Amino acid sequence: MVSVHGVGALPISISGDPAEPKCLVYTVRSVGKATHALVSRKVGEELGVRGPFGRGWPLEAARGKDIVVVAGGIGLAPLRPLIYEVLQHRALYGRLVVLYGARSPREVLYPGELKAWARQPETQFLTTVDYGGLNWHGHVGVVTTLLKYARLQPSRSVAMICGPEIMMRFVTRDLEAQGMKREDIYVSMERNMKCGIGFCGHCQYGPHFICKDGPVFCYDQIRPLLDKYEL
Ligand SMILES: Cc1cc2nc3c(=O)[nH]c(=O)nc-3n(C[C@H](O)[C@H](O)[C@H](O)COP(=O)(O)OP(=O)(O)OC[C@H]3O[C@@H](n4cnc5c(N)ncnc54)[C@H](O)[C@@H]3O)c2cc1C
Ligand code: FES
């Protein structure tokens, strides 16, 4: 939970390299009052930080398996530490496939890193945008359209997904249709948060508190909830 004095606290994922724990890195998209206040802070001004809270990506479940990462928009930020971890410990994991969708080329996060990651062995990085424009020569379309290019062996893969809920609904459905087991699919859920420790109820999601039980859930665990619109 990152807080700006006088404005409020908001959940923001750590998006830096887990091998560099002394420096906390955040990637923030300014969408409203609190995020705007956060990105407007000047060097030297104070911020509050509490945490980390909740459950992150289950790396132990991914050991020895291929990993497919599917990210939409700012959803790539919470997945970046996982990508660093896999690339730094290549022998512990199988192939890494990253499918990333952004609204436009301007909104593609970490463009330099994406290029460098794509050159790593045993990896496949694909990016698509909703609206390309004249200078974009890559894929155009929603992130699920990349699935057909992914070199995946569904039965020996684990999926980690973060993005808008509507996108996660379609991605989980398509991965299941390709033969992935629900137990091998993990999604990161998002709700408004206040306390971050399962106390205030702001982040309740069915029987779960996202701050404490999540934000990362096994798809098998929350599928009936994810299928309900506007829950
Ligand atoms: C576990 C978790 C991790 C998160 N990690 C990050 C992160 O790493 N980086 C980051 O930038 N954000 C992250 N978020 C989202 C971030 O917390 C919200 O964007 C923030 O709380 C919005 O607060 P605000 O006061 O700026 O906007 P509000 O005033 O609450 O909202 C302003 C407008 O933006 C819309 N809005 C609010 N949140 C979002 C959103 N997430 N996406 C699109 N529209 C939105 C609202 O519907 C409203 O229309 C995370 C959220 C969760 C639950
Ligand atoms: S934020 Fe208070 S219960 Fe989750």
Coordinates of C-alpha atoms and ligand atoms in Angstrom, one line a residue:
M1 CA 0.0 0.0 0.0
V2 CA 1.5 3.3 -1.1
S3 CA 0.1 6.4 0.5
V4 CA 0.3 10.1 -0.4
H5 CA -0.1 12.3 2.7
G6 CA -3.5 14.0 2.7
V7 CA -4.8 12.1 -0.3
G8 CA -4.9 8.4 0.6
A9 CA -3.4 5.0 0.2
L10 CA -3.6 2.7 -2.8
P11 CA -2.5 -0.7 -3.8
I12 CA 0.5 -0.7 -6.2
S13 CA 2.5 -3.7 -7.1
I14 CA 6.2 -3.9 -6.8
S15 CA 7.4 -4.0 -10.4
G16 CA 11.2 -4.0 -10.0
D17 CA 13.8 -6.7 -10.0
P18 CA 13.5 -9.1 -7.0
A19 CA 17.3 -9.6 -7.1
E20 CA 17.6 -5.8 -6.2
P21 CA 15.4 -5.8 -3.0
K22 CA 17.0 -2.6 -1.6
C23 CA 15.2 -0.5 -4.2
L24 CA 11.4 -0.6 -4.5
V25 CA 10.3 0.1 -8.0
Y26 CA 6.7 0.9 -8.9
T27 CA 5.1 1.6 -12.3
V28 CA 2.0 3.8 -11.9
R29 CA -0.7 4.7 -14.4
S30 CA -2.3 7.9 -13.4
V31 CA -6.1 7.3 -13.7
G32 CA -7.5 9.4 -10.8
K33 CA -6.9 11.5 -7.7
A34 CA -4.5 9.2 -5.7
T35 CA -2.5 8.0 -8.7
H36 CA -2.2 11.5 -10.0
A37 CA -1.0 12.8 -6.6
L38 CA 1.5 9.9 -6.5
V39 CA 3.1 10.5 -9.9
S40 CA 3.2 14.3 -9.2
R41 CA 5.5 13.9 -6.1
K42 CA 8.9 15.5 -6.6
V43 CA 12.2 13.9 -5.7
G44 CA 12.7 14.3 -1.9
E45 CA 9.0 14.5 -1.1
E46 CA 7.7 11.8 1.3
L47 CA 5.5 8.8 0.4
G48 CA 4.2 6.1 2.8
V49 CA 4.7 2.4 2.1
R50 CA 3.1 -0.5 4.0
G51 CA 3.5 -4.2 3.0
P52 CA 4.0 -6.2 1.0
F53 CA 0.7 -7.9 1.6
G54 CA -1.2 -10.9 0.2
R55 CA -0.1 -13.7 -2.1
G56 CA 2.0 -13.3 -5.1
W57 CA 2.8 -15.4 -8.1
P58 CA 3.3 -19.1 -7.2
L59 CA 6.8 -19.6 -8.5
E60 CA 7.1 -23.0 -6.9
A61 CA 4.2 -24.2 -9.1
A62 CA 6.0 -23.1 -12.2
R63 CA 9.4 -24.8 -11.5
G64 CA 10.3 -27.2 -14.3
K65 CA 7.3 -26.1 -16.4
D66 CA 6.8 -23.8 -19.3
I67 CA 5.3 -20.5 -18.3
V68 CA 2.9 -18.4 -20.3
V69 CA 2.5 -14.8 -19.0
V70 CA -0.5 -12.9 -20.3
A71 CA -0.6 -9.2 -19.5
G72 CA -2.9 -6.4 -20.4
G73 CA -2.0 -2.7 -20.0
I74 CA -0.5 -1.9 -16.6
G75 CA -0.9 -5.6 -15.8
L76 CA 2.6 -6.1 -17.1
A77 CA 4.0 -4.2 -14.1
P78 CA 3.1 -6.9 -11.5
L79 CA 4.4 -9.6 -13.8
R80 CA 7.8 -7.9 -14.5
P81 CA 9.4 -9.3 -11.3
L82 CA 8.3 -12.8 -12.3
I83 CA 9.9 -12.3 -15.8
Y84 CA 13.1 -11.1 -14.2
E85 CA 13.1 -14.2 -11.9
V86 CA 12.6 -16.6 -14.7
L87 CA 15.3 -15.0 -16.9
Q88 CA 17.8 -15.0 -14.1
H89 CA 17.2 -18.6 -13.1
R90 CA 16.7 -20.1 -16.6
A91 CA 17.6 -23.7 -15.6
L92 CA 14.7 -23.8 -13.1
Y93 CA 12.0 -23.2 -15.6
G94 CA 11.0 -24.3 -19.1
R95 CA 10.1 -22.0 -22.0
L96 CA 8.8 -18.5 -21.2
V97 CA 6.1 -17.2 -23.4
V98 CA 4.9 -13.6 -22.8
L99 CA 1.8 -12.3 -24.5
Y100 CA 1.3 -8.6 -23.9
G101 CA -1.5 -6.3 -25.0
A102 CA -1.5 -2.5 -24.7
R103 CA -4.0 0.1 -26.0
S104 CA -1.6 1.9 -28.3
P105 CA 2.1 1.9 -29.1
R106 CA 2.5 4.9 -26.7
E107 CA 1.2 2.8 -23.9
V108 CA 3.5 -0.2 -24.3
L109 CA 5.5 -0.5 -21.1
Y110 CA 9.2 -1.1 -20.9
P111 CA 9.8 -1.1 -24.7
G112 CA 13.6 -1.4 -24.4
E113 CA 13.3 -4.3 -22.0
L114 CA 10.7 -6.1 -24.2
K115 CA 13.2 -6.1 -27.1
A116 CA 16.0 -7.4 -24.9
W117 CA 13.9 -10.1 -23.3
A118 CA 12.8 -11.3 -26.7
R119 CA 16.4 -12.0 -27.6
Q120 CA 16.8 -14.4 -24.6
P121 CA 17.0 -18.2 -25.3
E122 CA 13.9 -20.3 -24.7
T123 CA 11.6 -17.3 -24.7
Q124 CA 8.9 -15.9 -26.9
F125 CA 7.6 -12.3 -26.4
L126 CA 4.7 -11.1 -28.4
T127 CA 3.1 -7.6 -28.2
T128 CA -0.1 -6.4 -29.7
V129 CA -1.9 -3.1 -29.5
D130 CA -5.6 -2.2 -29.9
Y131 CA -4.9 0.7 -32.2
G132 CA -1.6 0.7 -34.1
G133 CA -1.3 3.9 -36.2
L134 CA 1.0 4.4 -39.2
N135 CA 4.3 3.6 -37.5
W136 CA 3.3 0.4 -35.9
H137 CA 4.3 -2.7 -37.8
G138 CA 3.4 -5.3 -35.1
H139 CA 0.3 -7.2 -34.2
V140 CA -3.0 -5.3 -33.8
G141 CA -5.9 -6.7 -31.9
V142 CA -6.8 -7.9 -28.4
V143 CA -4.2 -10.0 -26.5
T144 CA -6.1 -13.3 -27.0
T145 CA -5.4 -13.0 -30.8
L146 CA -1.7 -13.7 -29.9
L147 CA -2.5 -17.1 -28.5
K148 CA -2.5 -18.7 -31.9
Y149 CA 1.2 -17.6 -32.3
A150 CA 2.3 -18.9 -28.9
R151 CA 4.5 -21.9 -29.0
L152 CA 2.9 -23.7 -26.1
Q153 CA 2.5 -27.1 -24.7
P154 CA -0.6 -26.6 -22.6
S155 CA -0.3 -29.9 -20.6
R156 CA 3.2 -28.9 -19.3
S157 CA 2.6 -25.1 -18.8
V158 CA 1.5 -22.8 -16.1
A159 CA -0.2 -19.5 -16.9
M160 CA 0.1 -16.2 -15.0
I161 CA -2.4 -13.5 -16.1
C162 CA -2.9 -9.9 -15.0
G163 CA -5.0 -7.3 -16.7
P164 CA -8.6 -6.0 -17.0
E165 CA -11.1 -8.5 -15.7
I166 CA -12.8 -8.8 -19.1
M167 CA -9.5 -9.7 -20.7
M168 CA -8.8 -12.3 -18.0
R169 CA -12.2 -13.9 -18.6
F170 CA -11.4 -14.4 -22.3
V171 CA -7.8 -15.5 -21.7
T172 CA -8.7 -18.1 -19.1
R173 CA -11.4 -19.5 -21.3
D174 CA -9.1 -19.7 -24.4
L175 CA -6.3 -21.3 -22.4
E176 CA -8.7 -23.9 -21.1
A177 CA -9.9 -24.5 -24.6
Q178 CA -6.3 -25.1 -25.6
G179 CA -6.0 -27.9 -23.0
M180 CA -4.6 -26.1 -20.0
K181 CA -5.9 -27.3 -16.6
R182 CA -7.7 -24.8 -14.4
E183 CA -5.3 -25.6 -11.5
D184 CA -2.4 -24.4 -13.7
I185 CA -3.8 -21.0 -14.4
Y186 CA -3.3 -18.1 -12.0
V187 CA -4.9 -14.6 -12.2
S188 CA -4.3 -11.4 -10.3
M189 CA -7.5 -9.7 -9.2
E190 CA -8.1 -6.0 -8.5
R191 CA -10.4 -4.2 -6.1
N192 CA -10.3 -1.0 -4.1
M193 CA -8.3 -1.5 -0.9
K194 CA -7.9 0.4 2.3
C195 CA -6.4 -1.6 5.1
G196 CA -4.5 -4.3 3.1
I197 CA -4.8 -6.8 5.9
G198 CA -8.2 -8.4 5.7
F199 CA -9.8 -6.0 8.2
C200 CA -12.0 -3.4 6.5
G201 CA -13.8 -5.5 3.9
H202 CA -13.2 -3.0 1.0
C203 CA -11.7 -5.6 -1.2
Q204 CA -14.2 -8.4 -0.6
Y205 CA -14.6 -10.7 -3.5
G206 CA -17.2 -13.4 -2.8
P207 CA -15.8 -15.3 0.3
H208 CA -12.3 -13.9 -0.3
F209 CA -10.4 -10.7 0.7
I210 CA -8.2 -9.9 -2.3
C211 CA -5.7 -8.1 -0.1
K212 CA -5.1 -11.1 2.1
D213 CA -6.1 -14.2 0.1
G214 CA -4.9 -12.7 -3.2
P215 CA -4.4 -10.7 -5.3
V216 CA -3.1 -13.8 -7.1
F217 CA -5.6 -16.7 -7.1
C218 CA -5.7 -20.0 -8.8
Y219 CA -8.3 -19.9 -11.5
D220 CA -9.8 -23.1 -10.3
Q221 CA -10.5 -21.4 -7.0
I222 CA -12.3 -18.3 -8.3
R223 CA -13.8 -19.4 -11.7
P224 CA -17.4 -19.1 -10.7
L225 CA -16.8 -15.5 -9.4
L226 CA -14.8 -14.5 -12.4
D227 CA -17.6 -15.5 -14.6
K228 CA -20.0 -13.1 -12.8
Y229 CA -20.0 -9.7 -14.4
E230 CA -19.9 -6.7 -12.1
L231 CA -19.2 -8.7 -8.9
Ligands
LIG1 C1 -3.3 -5.7 -6.1 C2 -3.3 -4.4 -6.9 C3 -2.2 -4.0 -7.6 C4 -2.1 -2.9 -8.3 N1 -1.0 -2.5 -8.9 C5 -0.9 -1.4 -9.7 C6 0.3 -1.0 -10.3 O1 1.3 -1.6 -10.1 N2 0.3 0.2 -11.0 C7 -0.9 0.9 -11.1 O2 -0.8 2.0 -11.8 N3 -2.0 0.6 -10.6 C8 -2.1 -0.6 -9.8 N4 -3.3 -0.9 -9.3 C9 -4.5 -0.1 -9.5 C10 -4.4 1.2 -8.6 O3 -4.5 0.8 -7.3 C11 -5.6 2.1 -9.0 O4 -5.4 2.5 -10.3 C12 -5.7 3.2 -8.0 O5 -6.2 2.7 -6.8 C13 -6.7 4.2 -8.6 O6 -6.9 5.2 -7.6 P1 -7.1 6.8 -8.0 O7 -7.6 7.5 -6.8 O8 -6.0 7.3 -8.8 O9 -8.3 6.6 -9.1 P2 -9.9 6.6 -8.7 O10 -10.3 8.0 -8.4 O11 -10.2 5.5 -7.7 O12 -10.5 6.3 -10.1 C14 -10.4 7.2 -11.2 C15 -11.0 6.6 -12.4 O13 -10.1 5.6 -12.9 C16 -10.8 4.3 -12.9 N5 -9.9 3.4 -12.4 C17 -9.5 3.1 -11.1 N6 -8.6 2.1 -11.0 C18 -8.4 1.7 -12.3 C19 -7.6 0.8 -12.9 N7 -6.9 0.0 -12.2 N8 -7.6 0.6 -14.2 C20 -8.4 1.4 -15.0 N9 -9.2 2.4 -14.5 C21 -9.2 2.5 -13.2 C22 -12.0 4.5 -12.0 O14 -13.0 3.6 -12.4 C23 -12.4 5.9 -12.2 O15 -13.1 6.1 -13.4 C24 -3.3 -2.1 -8.5 C25 -4.5 -2.5 -7.9 C26 -4.5 -3.7 -7.1 C27 -5.8 -4.1 -6.4
FES2 S1 -8.4 -3.9 2.0 FE1 -9.3 -4.1 3.9 S2 -10.0 -6.1 3.9 FE2 -8.9 -6.0 2.1

